[in-house]
PDB file of C-alpha atoms in Angstrom:
ATOM      1  CA  MET A   1      41.501 -46.844  85.962  1.00 37.00           C
ATOM      2  CA  GLY A   2      40.392 -46.264  82.267  1.00 37.00           C
ATOM      3  CA  LEU A   3      37.868 -43.640  81.620  1.00 37.00           C
ATOM      4  CA  SER A   4      35.007 -45.567  80.299  1.00 35.00           C
ATOM      5  CA  THR A   5      31.567 -46.270  82.013  1.00 33.00           C
ATOM      6  CA  ARG A   6      28.083 -46.907  81.062  1.00 35.00           C
ATOM      7  CA  PHE A   7      26.663 -43.999  79.797  1.00 36.00           C
ATOM      8  CA  PRO A   8      22.937 -42.923  80.097  1.00 40.00           C
ATOM      9  CA  VAL A   9      21.308 -43.316  76.764  1.00 39.00           C
ATOM     10  CA  VAL A  10      21.177 -39.781  75.086  1.00 41.00           C
ATOM     11  CA  PRO A  11      17.610 -38.937  73.645  1.00 42.00           C
ATOM     12  CA  ARG A  12      17.899 -38.183  69.821  1.00 41.00           C
ATOM     13  CA  GLY A  13      17.622 -34.852  69.125  1.00 43.00           C
ATOM     14  CA  ALA A  14      19.061 -33.629  72.619  1.00 46.00           C
ATOM     15  CA  GLY A  15      21.221 -30.530  71.915  1.00 46.00           C
ATOM     16  CA  PRO A  16      24.893 -30.129  72.954  1.00 45.00           C
ATOM     17  CA  CYS A  17      24.185 -29.167  76.254  1.00 46.00           C
ATOM     18  CA  ILE A  18      22.340 -31.906  77.508  1.00 45.00           C
ATOM     19  CA  ARG A  19      24.881 -34.405  76.089  1.00 48.00           C
ATOM     20  CA  ALA A  20      27.876 -32.618  77.568  1.00 47.00           C
ATOM     21  CA  THR A  21      25.577 -32.557  81.152  1.00 45.00           C
ATOM     22  CA  LEU A  22      25.075 -36.167  80.800  1.00 45.00           C
ATOM     23  CA  PHE A  23      28.883 -36.958  79.669  1.00 45.00           C
ATOM     24  CA  LEU A  24      29.991 -34.964  82.506  1.00 46.00           C
ATOM     25  CA  LEU A  25      27.754 -36.755  85.057  1.00 44.00           C
ATOM     26  CA  ALA A  26      29.083 -39.914  83.631  1.00 44.00           C
ATOM     27  CA  LEU A  27      32.513 -39.116  83.885  1.00 43.00           C
ATOM     28  CA  THR A  28      32.089 -37.939  87.847  1.00 42.00           C
ATOM     29  CA  VAL A  29      31.080 -41.402  88.487  1.00 39.00           C
ATOM     30  CA  VAL A  30      34.177 -42.699  87.062  1.00 39.00           C
ATOM     31  CA  LEU A  31      36.736 -40.552  88.889  1.00 41.00           C
ATOM     32  CA  ALA A  32      34.804 -40.969  92.097  1.00 43.00           C
ATOM     33  CA  GLY A  33      35.226 -44.606  91.270  1.00 45.00           C
ATOM     34  CA  ALA A  34      31.177 -45.330  92.038  1.00 42.00           C
ATOM     35  CA  ALA A  35      29.672 -48.487  90.582  1.00 42.00           C
ATOM     36  CA  PRO A  36      28.753 -48.310  87.135  1.00 44.00           C
ATOM     37  CA  GLU A  37      25.251 -48.285  86.025  1.00 40.00           C
ATOM     38  CA  PRO A  38      22.821 -51.403  85.357  1.00 39.00           C
ATOM     39  CA  ALA A  39      23.783 -53.596  82.180  1.00 37.00           C
ATOM     40  CA  ARG A  40      20.600 -52.553  80.359  1.00 35.00           C
ATOM     41  CA  ALA A  41      22.522 -48.810  79.552  1.00 38.00           C
ATOM     42  CA  GLN A  42      24.877 -49.245  76.471  1.00 43.00           C
ATOM     43  CA  THR A  43      28.523 -49.148  77.165  1.00 51.00           C
ATOM     44  CA  TYR A  44      30.453 -45.962  75.962  1.00 62.00           C
ATOM     45  CA  ALA A  45      34.197 -44.907  76.151  1.00 80.00           C
ATOM     46  CA  ALA A  46      34.281 -41.387  77.242  1.00 85.00           C
ATOM     47  CA  SER A  47      35.459 -38.964  74.172  1.00 90.00           C
ATOM     48  CA  MET A  48      38.496 -36.853  74.800  1.00 89.00           C
ATOM     49  CA  CYS A  49      37.973 -34.631  71.732  1.00 93.00           C
ATOM     50  CA  GLN A  50      34.879 -33.084  72.806  1.00 85.00           C
ATOM     51  CA  ALA A  51      34.558 -29.817  74.981  1.00 55.00           C
ATOM     52  CA  VAL A  52      32.572 -30.646  77.899  1.00 49.00           C
ATOM     53  CA  ALA A  53      33.575 -28.059  80.889  1.00 38.00           C
ATOM     54  CA  GLN A  54      36.326 -25.891  81.680  1.00 36.00           C
ATOM     55  CA  SER A  55      36.553 -27.710  85.197  1.00 36.00           C
ATOM     56  CA  VAL A  56      37.434 -31.273  83.828  1.00 42.00           C
ATOM     57  CA  PRO A  57      40.959 -31.534  85.241  1.00 44.00           C
ATOM     58  CA  GLY A  58      43.675 -32.038  82.673  1.00 46.00           C
ATOM     59  CA  ALA A  59      41.067 -32.017  79.598  1.00 43.00           C
ATOM     60  CA  ARG A  60      42.099 -30.312  76.374  1.00 43.00           C
ATOM     61  CA  PHE A  61      39.657 -28.161  74.367  1.00 42.00           C
ATOM     62  CA  ALA A  62      38.847 -27.248  70.944  1.00 42.00           C
ATOM     63  CA  SER A  63      39.348 -23.592  70.291  1.00 39.00           C
ATOM     64  CA  ILE A  64      38.030 -21.749  67.078  1.00 38.00           C
ATOM     65  CA  ALA A  65      39.716 -18.713  68.137  1.00 36.00           C
ATOM     66  CA  PRO A  66      41.922 -17.079  65.802  1.00 39.00           C
ATOM     67  CA  LEU A  67      45.972 -17.400  65.963  1.00 38.00           C
ATOM     68  CA  PRO A  68      47.845 -14.394  66.524  1.00 35.00           C
ATOM     69  CA  ASP A  69      48.823 -12.658  62.916  1.00 40.00           C
ATOM     70  CA  ARG A  70      51.379 -14.450  61.186  1.00 36.00           C
ATOM     71  CA  PRO A  71      53.119 -14.078  57.837  1.00 39.00           C
ATOM     72  CA  GLY A  72      50.803 -15.391  54.674  1.00 42.00           C
ATOM     73  CA  PRO A  73      50.764 -19.198  53.475  1.00 46.00           C
ATOM     74  CA  ARG A  74      54.185 -20.223  52.380  1.00 46.00           C
ATOM     75  CA  LEU A  75      55.471 -23.606  51.213  1.00 49.00           C
ATOM     76  CA  ARG A  76      56.759 -25.403  54.201  1.00 46.00           C
ATOM     77  CA  ALA A  77      59.771 -28.353  52.855  1.00 40.00           C
ATOM     78  CA  ALA A  78      58.350 -31.915  53.068  1.00 39.00           C
ATOM     79  CA  ALA A  79      59.580 -33.484  56.676  1.00 41.00           C
ATOM     80  CA  THR A  80      61.710 -36.531  56.416  1.00 37.00           C
ATOM     81  CA  GLY A  81      63.085 -39.124  58.541  1.00 38.00           C
ATOM     82  CA  GLU A  82      59.463 -39.855  59.956  1.00 44.00           C
ATOM     83  CA  ALA A  83      59.282 -43.114  62.217  1.00 43.00           C
ATOM     84  CA  ALA A  84      56.095 -44.799  63.501  1.00 54.00           C
ATOM     85  CA  SER A  85      56.446 -45.350  67.494  1.00 64.00           C
ATOM     86  CA  ALA A  86      54.206 -46.387  70.065  1.00 74.00           C
ATOM     87  CA  ASP A  87      52.268 -43.133  70.167  1.00 92.00           C
ATOM     88  CA  THR A  88      52.013 -42.464  66.138  1.00 97.00           C
ATOM     89  CA  VAL A  89      49.362 -43.135  63.919  1.00 98.00           C
ATOM     90  CA  THR A  90      49.976 -43.593  60.095  1.00 98.00           C
ATOM     91  CA  ILE A  91      47.691 -42.178  57.901  1.00 98.00           C
ATOM     92  CA  THR A  92      47.823 -43.003  53.795  1.00 98.00           C
ATOM     93  CA  PHE A  93      46.051 -41.117  51.159  1.00 96.00           C
ATOM     94  CA  VAL A  94      44.379 -44.090  48.896  1.00 96.00           C
ATOM     95  CA  GLY A  95      42.544 -41.595  46.665  1.00 91.00           C
ATOM     96  CA  HIS A  96      39.283 -39.591  46.365  1.00 89.00           C
ATOM     97  CA  SER A  97      37.807 -39.731  49.707  1.00 91.00           C
ATOM     98  CA  THR A  98      39.980 -42.881  50.878  1.00 95.00           C
ATOM     99  CA  PHE A  99      42.369 -42.467  53.626  1.00 96.00           C
ATOM    100  CA  ARG A 100      43.972 -45.794  54.992  1.00 97.00           C
ATOM    101  CA  ILE A 101      44.624 -44.846  58.898  1.00 98.00           C
ATOM    102  CA  GLU A 102      46.847 -47.271  60.861  1.00 98.00           C
ATOM    103  CA  THR A 103      46.773 -47.329  64.884  1.00 97.00           C
ATOM    104  CA  PRO A 104      49.606 -48.310  67.117  1.00 97.00           C
ATOM    105  CA  ALA A 105      47.461 -51.130  67.946  1.00 96.00           C
ATOM    106  CA  GLY A 106      47.381 -52.672  64.647  1.00 96.00           C
ATOM    107  CA  VAL A 107      43.678 -51.232  63.832  1.00 98.00           C
ATOM    108  CA  VAL A 108      43.309 -50.300  60.261  1.00 98.00           C
ATOM    109  CA  ILE A 109      40.473 -47.969  59.094  1.00 98.00           C
ATOM    110  CA  ALA A 110      39.520 -47.054  55.619  1.00 97.00           C
ATOM    111  CA  THR A 111      37.432 -44.144  55.004  1.00 95.00           C
ATOM    112  CA  ASP A 112      34.681 -43.667  52.559  1.00 91.00           C
ATOM    113  CA  TYR A 113      35.256 -47.397  51.532  1.00 93.00           C
ATOM    114  CA  ALA A 114      33.932 -48.158  48.301  1.00 89.00           C
ATOM    115  CA  GLY A 115      35.748 -51.627  47.750  1.00 88.00           C
ATOM    116  CA  TYR A 116      39.371 -50.468  47.854  1.00 89.00           C
ATOM    117  CA  SER A 117      41.164 -49.767  50.796  1.00 88.00           C
ATOM    118  CA  GLY A 118      44.958 -49.297  49.326  1.00 89.00           C
ATOM    119  CA  GLY A 119      46.127 -52.581  50.865  1.00 89.00           C
ATOM    120  CA  GLY A 120      44.895 -55.702  53.038  1.00 92.00           C
ATOM    121  CA  THR A 121      41.420 -55.987  54.515  1.00 96.00           C
ATOM    122  CA  PRO A 122      40.754 -53.296  56.957  1.00 97.00           C
ATOM    123  CA  THR A 123      39.746 -53.798  60.430  1.00 97.00           C
ATOM    124  CA  VAL A 124      37.234 -51.345  59.947  1.00 97.00           C
ATOM    125  CA  VAL A 125      35.647 -48.954  57.248  1.00 96.00           C
ATOM    126  CA  THR A 126      33.471 -46.182  57.449  1.00 96.00           C
ATOM    127  CA  MET A 127      31.203 -45.471  54.146  1.00 91.00           C
ATOM    128  CA  ASN A 128      28.895 -42.217  53.207  1.00 88.00           C
ATOM    129  CA  HIS A 129      26.464 -42.506  50.240  1.00 74.00           C
ATOM    130  CA  ALA A 130      26.005 -39.283  48.698  1.00 65.00           C
ATOM    131  CA  HIS A 131      27.780 -40.979  45.671  1.00 66.00           C
ATOM    132  CA  SER A 132      28.395 -44.200  44.559  1.00 71.00           C
ATOM    133  CA  SER A 133      32.117 -43.947  44.874  1.00 66.00           C
ATOM    134  CA  HIS A 134      32.031 -43.239  48.550  1.00 68.00           C
ATOM    135  CA  TYR A 135      30.441 -46.579  49.408  1.00 67.00           C
ATOM    136  CA  THR A 136      29.853 -50.595  48.492  1.00 92.00           C
ATOM    137  CA  ASP A 137      26.763 -52.527  49.326  1.00 86.00           C
ATOM    138  CA  HIS A 138      29.288 -55.486  49.239  1.00 89.00           C
ATOM    139  CA  PRO A 139      32.203 -55.061  51.640  1.00 93.00           C
ATOM    140  CA  ASP A 140      34.798 -57.619  52.050  1.00 93.00           C
ATOM    141  CA  PRO A 141      33.097 -60.002  54.380  1.00 95.00           C
ATOM    142  CA  GLY A 142      36.580 -60.108  56.366  1.00 96.00           C
ATOM    143  CA  ILE A 143      36.080 -56.447  57.494  1.00 97.00           C
ATOM    144  CA  GLU A 144      34.993 -56.708  61.466  1.00 97.00           C
ATOM    145  CA  HIS A 145      33.121 -53.630  61.558  1.00 97.00           C
ATOM    146  CA  VAL A 146      31.365 -51.758  58.822  1.00 96.00           C
ATOM    147  CA  LEU A 147      30.054 -48.316  59.900  1.00 96.00           C
ATOM    148  CA  ARG A 148      27.701 -46.848  57.435  1.00 93.00           C
ATOM    149  CA  GLY A 149      27.097 -42.909  57.900  1.00 89.00           C
ATOM    150  CA  TRP A 150      23.618 -42.920  56.785  1.00 86.00           C
ATOM    151  CA  GLY A 151      20.748 -44.348  58.920  1.00 84.00           C
ATOM    152  CA  THR A 152      17.596 -46.722  58.392  1.00 83.00           C
ATOM    153  CA  ASP A 153      13.991 -46.247  59.191  1.00 83.00           C
ATOM    154  CA  GLY A 154      14.365 -42.718  59.294  1.00 80.00           C
ATOM    155  CA  GLU A 155      16.644 -42.815  62.316  1.00 90.00           C
ATOM    156  CA  PRO A 156      20.177 -41.050  61.769  1.00 91.00           C
ATOM    157  CA  ALA A 157      23.139 -43.311  61.928  1.00 92.00           C
ATOM    158  CA  ASP A 158      24.648 -43.430  65.550  1.00 93.00           C
ATOM    159  CA  HIS A 159      28.176 -44.886  65.883  1.00 95.00           C
ATOM    160  CA  HIS A 160      30.104 -45.202  69.073  1.00 96.00           C
ATOM    161  CA  ILE A 161      32.556 -48.163  69.394  1.00 96.00           C
ATOM    162  CA  MET A 162      36.489 -48.567  70.904  1.00 97.00           C
ATOM    163  CA  VAL A 163      38.053 -50.753  68.557  1.00 97.00           C
ATOM    164  CA  GLU A 164      41.184 -52.069  70.193  1.00 96.00           C
ATOM    165  CA  ASP A 165      43.076 -48.447  70.752  1.00 96.00           C
ATOM    166  CA  VAL A 166      40.697 -46.310  68.928  1.00 97.00           C
ATOM    167  CA  LEU A 167      37.119 -44.796  69.645  1.00 97.00           C
ATOM    168  CA  ILE A 168      35.276 -44.048  66.797  1.00 97.00           C
ATOM    169  CA  ARG A 169      32.182 -41.877  66.847  1.00 96.00           C
ATOM    170  CA  ASN A 170      30.140 -40.050  64.331  1.00 95.00           C
ATOM    171  CA  VAL A 171      28.621 -36.726  63.838  1.00 94.00           C
ATOM    172  CA  THR A 172      25.329 -36.796  61.308  1.00 91.00           C
ATOM    173  CA  THR A 173      24.887 -33.620  58.870  1.00 88.00           C
ATOM    174  CA  ASP A 174      22.340 -33.100  55.966  1.00 82.00           C
ATOM    175  CA  VAL A 175      23.190 -33.968  52.125  1.00 79.00           C
ATOM    176  CA  ARG A 176      21.593 -32.297  48.862  1.00 74.00           C
ATOM    177  CA  ARG A 177      19.591 -35.103  46.984  1.00 71.00           C
ATOM    178  CA  TRP A 178      20.310 -35.717  43.433  1.00 64.00           C
ATOM    179  CA  GLY A 179      16.831 -34.182  42.473  1.00 66.00           C
ATOM    180  CA  SER A 180      16.249 -31.324  45.027  1.00 70.00           C
ATOM    181  CA  GLY A 181      16.141 -30.811  48.356  1.00 75.00           C
ATOM    182  CA  PHE A 182      18.298 -32.373  51.307  1.00 77.00           C
ATOM    183  CA  GLU A 183      18.406 -35.500  53.037  1.00 82.00           C
ATOM    184  CA  ALA A 184      18.702 -35.136  57.010  1.00 83.00           C
ATOM    185  CA  ASP A 185      21.496 -36.697  58.603  1.00 82.00           C
ATOM    186  CA  GLY A 186      22.655 -38.281  55.057  1.00 81.00           C
ATOM    187  CA  ASN A 187      26.107 -37.801  55.832  1.00 88.00           C
ATOM    188  CA  SER A 188      28.652 -38.691  58.510  1.00 90.00           C
ATOM    189  CA  ILE A 189      31.375 -36.954  60.228  1.00 92.00           C
ATOM    190  CA  PHE A 190      33.627 -39.875  61.521  1.00 96.00           C
ATOM    191  CA  ILE A 191      35.948 -38.967  64.388  1.00 97.00           C
ATOM    192  CA  PHE A 192      38.836 -41.569  65.529  1.00 97.00           C
ATOM    193  CA  GLU A 193      40.132 -40.703  68.606  1.00 97.00           C
ATOM    194  CA  VAL A 194      43.594 -42.587  69.182  1.00 97.00           C
ATOM    195  CA  ALA A 195      47.070 -41.896  70.658  1.00 96.00           C
ATOM    196  CA  ASN A 196      45.825 -38.802  72.478  1.00 95.00           C
ATOM    197  CA  LEU A 197      44.900 -37.617  68.734  1.00 97.00           C
ATOM    198  CA  CYS A 198      41.385 -36.494  67.283  1.00 97.00           C
ATOM    199  CA  ILE A 199      41.652 -37.269  63.833  1.00 98.00           C
ATOM    200  CA  GLY A 200      38.062 -36.142  61.803  1.00 97.00           C
ATOM    201  CA  HIS A 201      36.947 -37.275  58.343  1.00 95.00           C
ATOM    202  CA  LEU A 202      34.170 -34.794  57.398  1.00 93.00           C
ATOM    203  CA  GLY A 203      32.837 -37.091  54.483  1.00 90.00           C
ATOM    204  CA  HIS A 204      30.670 -35.798  51.670  1.00 85.00           C
ATOM    205  CA  LEU A 205      29.988 -32.455  53.313  1.00 85.00           C
ATOM    206  CA  HIS A 206      27.445 -30.143  51.797  1.00 77.00           C
ATOM    207  CA  GLN A 207      26.998 -27.985  54.656  1.00 81.00           C
ATOM    208  CA  LEU A 208      28.913 -25.233  56.951  1.00 83.00           C
ATOM    209  CA  LEU A 209      29.437 -26.401  60.448  1.00 89.00           C
ATOM    210  CA  GLU A 210      27.382 -24.696  62.710  1.00 81.00           C
ATOM    211  CA  GLY A 211      27.574 -24.427  66.763  1.00 81.00           C
ATOM    212  CA  ASP A 212      25.930 -27.624  67.330  1.00 86.00           C
ATOM    213  CA  HIS A 213      28.146 -29.501  65.109  1.00 87.00           C
ATOM    214  CA  ILE A 214      31.127 -27.934  66.570  1.00 90.00           C
ATOM    215  CA  ALA A 215      30.361 -28.752  70.132  1.00 91.00           C
ATOM    216  CA  LEU A 216      29.619 -32.561  69.316  1.00 93.00           C
ATOM    217  CA  ILE A 217      32.471 -32.625  67.120  1.00 93.00           C
ATOM    218  CA  GLY A 218      35.214 -31.254  69.620  1.00 94.00           C
ATOM    219  CA  ARG A 219      38.888 -30.622  69.333  1.00 94.00           C
ATOM    220  CA  LEU A 220      40.462 -32.061  65.938  1.00 96.00           C
ATOM    221  CA  ASP A 221      43.994 -32.077  65.511  1.00 97.00           C
ATOM    222  CA  VAL A 222      43.458 -33.425  61.985  1.00 98.00           C
ATOM    223  CA  VAL A 223      40.656 -33.071  59.634  1.00 97.00           C
ATOM    224  CA  MET A 224      40.220 -34.650  56.084  1.00 96.00           C
ATOM    225  CA  ILE A 225      38.155 -32.645  54.091  1.00 93.00           C
ATOM    226  CA  ALA A 226      36.929 -32.426  50.236  1.00 90.00           C
ATOM    227  CA  VAL A 227      37.799 -29.346  48.707  1.00 91.00           C
ATOM    228  CA  ASP A 228      36.480 -30.248  45.185  1.00 82.00           C
ATOM    229  CA  GLY A 229      33.983 -27.120  45.179  1.00 76.00           C
ATOM    230  CA  THR A 230      31.137 -28.619  43.468  1.00 81.00           C
ATOM    231  CA  TYR A 231      29.851 -31.724  44.391  1.00 82.00           C
ATOM    232  CA  THR A 232      30.435 -31.392  48.039  1.00 80.00           C
ATOM    233  CA  MET A 233      30.334 -27.539  49.028  1.00 82.00           C
ATOM    234  CA  SER A 234      32.069 -24.307  47.653  1.00 90.00           C
ATOM    235  CA  GLN A 235      35.794 -24.332  48.100  1.00 93.00           C
ATOM    236  CA  GLN A 236      35.294 -21.073  49.801  1.00 93.00           C
ATOM    237  CA  ALA A 237      32.945 -22.778  52.534  1.00 91.00           C
ATOM    238  CA  ALA A 238      35.692 -25.238  52.605  1.00 93.00           C
ATOM    239  CA  VAL A 239      37.999 -22.685  53.582  1.00 94.00           C
ATOM    240  CA  ASP A 240      35.468 -21.363  56.489  1.00 93.00           C
ATOM    241  CA  VAL A 241      34.985 -24.696  57.667  1.00 93.00           C
ATOM    242  CA  VAL A 242      38.785 -25.766  58.060  1.00 94.00           C
ATOM    243  CA  ASP A 243      39.066 -22.243  59.642  1.00 94.00           C
ATOM    244  CA  LYS A 244      36.528 -22.578  61.888  1.00 92.00           C
ATOM    245  CA  LEU A 245      37.819 -25.920  63.053  1.00 94.00           C
ATOM    246  CA  ARG A 246      41.285 -24.708  63.396  1.00 93.00           C
ATOM    247  CA  ALA A 247      43.039 -28.384  63.269  1.00 96.00           C
ATOM    248  CA  ARG A 248      46.477 -28.297  62.911  1.00 97.00           C
ATOM    249  CA  ILE A 249      46.732 -30.538  60.253  1.00 98.00           C
ATOM    250  CA  VAL A 250      44.158 -30.116  57.142  1.00 98.00           C
ATOM    251  CA  LEU A 251      44.557 -33.126  54.702  1.00 98.00           C
ATOM    252  CA  PRO A 252      42.451 -31.913  51.322  1.00 96.00           C
ATOM    253  CA  MET A 253      40.931 -34.790  49.489  1.00 91.00           C
ATOM    254  CA  HIS A 254      38.166 -34.985  46.739  1.00 86.00           C
ATOM    255  CA  TYR A 255      39.609 -32.268  44.418  1.00 88.00           C
ATOM    256  CA  PHE A 256      39.859 -34.339  41.055  1.00 84.00           C
ATOM    257  CA  SER A 257      42.853 -32.234  39.557  1.00 91.00           C
ATOM    258  CA  PRO A 258      45.545 -30.068  40.732  1.00 93.00           C
ATOM    259  CA  ALA A 259      43.921 -26.996  39.402  1.00 93.00           C
ATOM    260  CA  ARG A 260      41.333 -27.107  41.834  1.00 92.00           C
ATOM    261  CA  LEU A 261      43.415 -28.139  44.482  1.00 95.00           C
ATOM    262  CA  SER A 262      45.467 -24.744  43.601  1.00 95.00           C
ATOM    263  CA  GLN A 263      42.323 -22.583  43.785  1.00 94.00           C
ATOM    264  CA  PHE A 264      41.716 -24.187  47.306  1.00 94.00           C
ATOM    265  CA  LEU A 265      45.109 -23.420  48.600  1.00 96.00           C
ATOM    266  CA  SER A 266      45.335 -19.851  47.284  1.00 95.00           C
ATOM    267  CA  GLY A 267      41.975 -19.194  49.184  1.00 94.00           C
ATOM    268  CA  LEU A 268      43.298 -19.840  52.626  1.00 95.00           C
ATOM    269  CA  PRO A 269      43.784 -17.145  55.488  1.00 92.00           C
ATOM    270  CA  ASP A 270      46.957 -15.913  55.946  1.00 92.00           C
ATOM    271  CA  ASP A 271      48.109 -18.039  58.931  1.00 93.00           C
ATOM    272  CA  PHE A 272      47.863 -21.432  57.190  1.00 96.00           C
ATOM    273  CA  ALA A 273      51.034 -22.722  55.981  1.00 97.00           C
ATOM    274  CA  ILE A 274      51.527 -25.182  53.417  1.00 97.00           C
ATOM    275  CA  ASP A 275      53.132 -28.774  53.083  1.00 97.00           C
ATOM    276  CA  ILE A 276      53.306 -30.144  49.451  1.00 97.00           C
ATOM    277  CA  ARG A 277      54.573 -33.903  49.831  1.00 97.00           C
ATOM    278  CA  SER A 278      55.622 -36.686  47.431  1.00 96.00           C
ATOM    279  CA  ASP A 279      54.845 -39.484  49.584  1.00 97.00           C
ATOM    280  CA  PRO A 280      51.460 -40.503  50.192  1.00 97.00           C
ATOM    281  CA  THR A 281      51.963 -41.788  53.523  1.00 98.00           C
ATOM    282  CA  MET A 282      52.563 -39.561  56.578  1.00 98.00           C
ATOM    283  CA  GLN A 283      53.228 -40.261  60.564  1.00 97.00           C
ATOM    284  CA  VAL A 284      51.774 -38.068  63.054  1.00 98.00           C
ATOM    285  CA  SER A 285      51.695 -37.858  66.911  1.00 97.00           C
ATOM    286  CA  LEU A 286      50.587 -35.613  69.246  1.00 95.00           C
ATOM    287  CA  ASP A 287      54.076 -34.433  69.625  1.00 95.00           C
ATOM    288  CA  SER A 288      54.735 -33.591  66.307  1.00 96.00           C
ATOM    289  CA  LEU A 289      51.538 -31.561  65.126  1.00 97.00           C
ATOM    290  CA  PRO A 290      52.498 -28.497  63.573  1.00 97.00           C
ATOM    291  CA  ASP A 291      52.547 -25.263  65.746  1.00 94.00           C
ATOM    292  CA  GLU A 292      49.989 -23.629  63.021  1.00 94.00           C
ATOM    293  CA  PRO A 293      47.084 -24.803  61.079  1.00 96.00           C
ATOM    294  CA  THR A 294      48.959 -26.662  58.039  1.00 97.00           C
ATOM    295  CA  ILE A 295      47.574 -27.916  55.083  1.00 97.00           C
ATOM    296  CA  ILE A 296      49.407 -31.421  53.956  1.00 98.00           C
ATOM    297  CA  VAL A 297      48.580 -32.356  50.472  1.00 97.00           C
ATOM    298  CA  LEU A 298      49.598 -36.218  50.030  1.00 97.00           C
ATOM    299  CA  PRO A 299      49.636 -37.117  46.057  1.00 95.00           C
ATOM    300  CA  GLY A 300      46.578 -38.370  44.637  1.00 86.00           C
ATOM    301  CA  TYR A 301      43.096 -36.944  44.079  1.00 79.00           C
TER     302      TYR A 301
END
């Protein structure tokens, strides 16, 4: 039996404890085999990445605790001979903030899509609007799902959809306005849950991630983060974010030049490995995740 049910509608602005309680109640209904809620409730698939309660059997939970002491950052030889399989996700760095994610079922996702996805028409695109290079007002009409990271009519973007084998959801953050001040919920962190992996694209992140954000994001195995140090957030702030999330794979993006990338790499904690590759495409599965947090640099910026 699949872990999906009709979830109660979560009030906007509800804190992570309320969201977690509602999630756990719905999960209990599923595990007990009870009948679903009436059809008026929205159908949600259960997130495997959110840390909910330590008592849920078989659940895996996010951890932001430091790893044991390890040698300082070092270069790791690029992996070779990788091959896609039924539990493998293929990730290609198209450039800037666009990654092309291909799931085992053949769903193709382009992140921060501004009109170019690095190949044929994707199934899903996500967009953010801090800058015009992260979205388009005229997406290819062949795209089945266009997910904008900003809301309308004063309401934040709220996505939680299942497309074939991937659950896609978002967590909003604020962005700086061009003039002054901030736009509340102007950016979305998009999370892709597929093949037992939790993959997060942080978008045009302008702020540190605090407790509420971490709770809503949950565990991330792969995280894509802008490390330019100017248009998004400082490089030290980016380092703090990846250190807090503790994803096993970190894919830097939006860095404009090798020099800025080097500055980011030089500021990493001692227990992060560095893996510089010559191929913009990589495969990742739950079993292939590195034992320690690893920065994987794919060519292109």
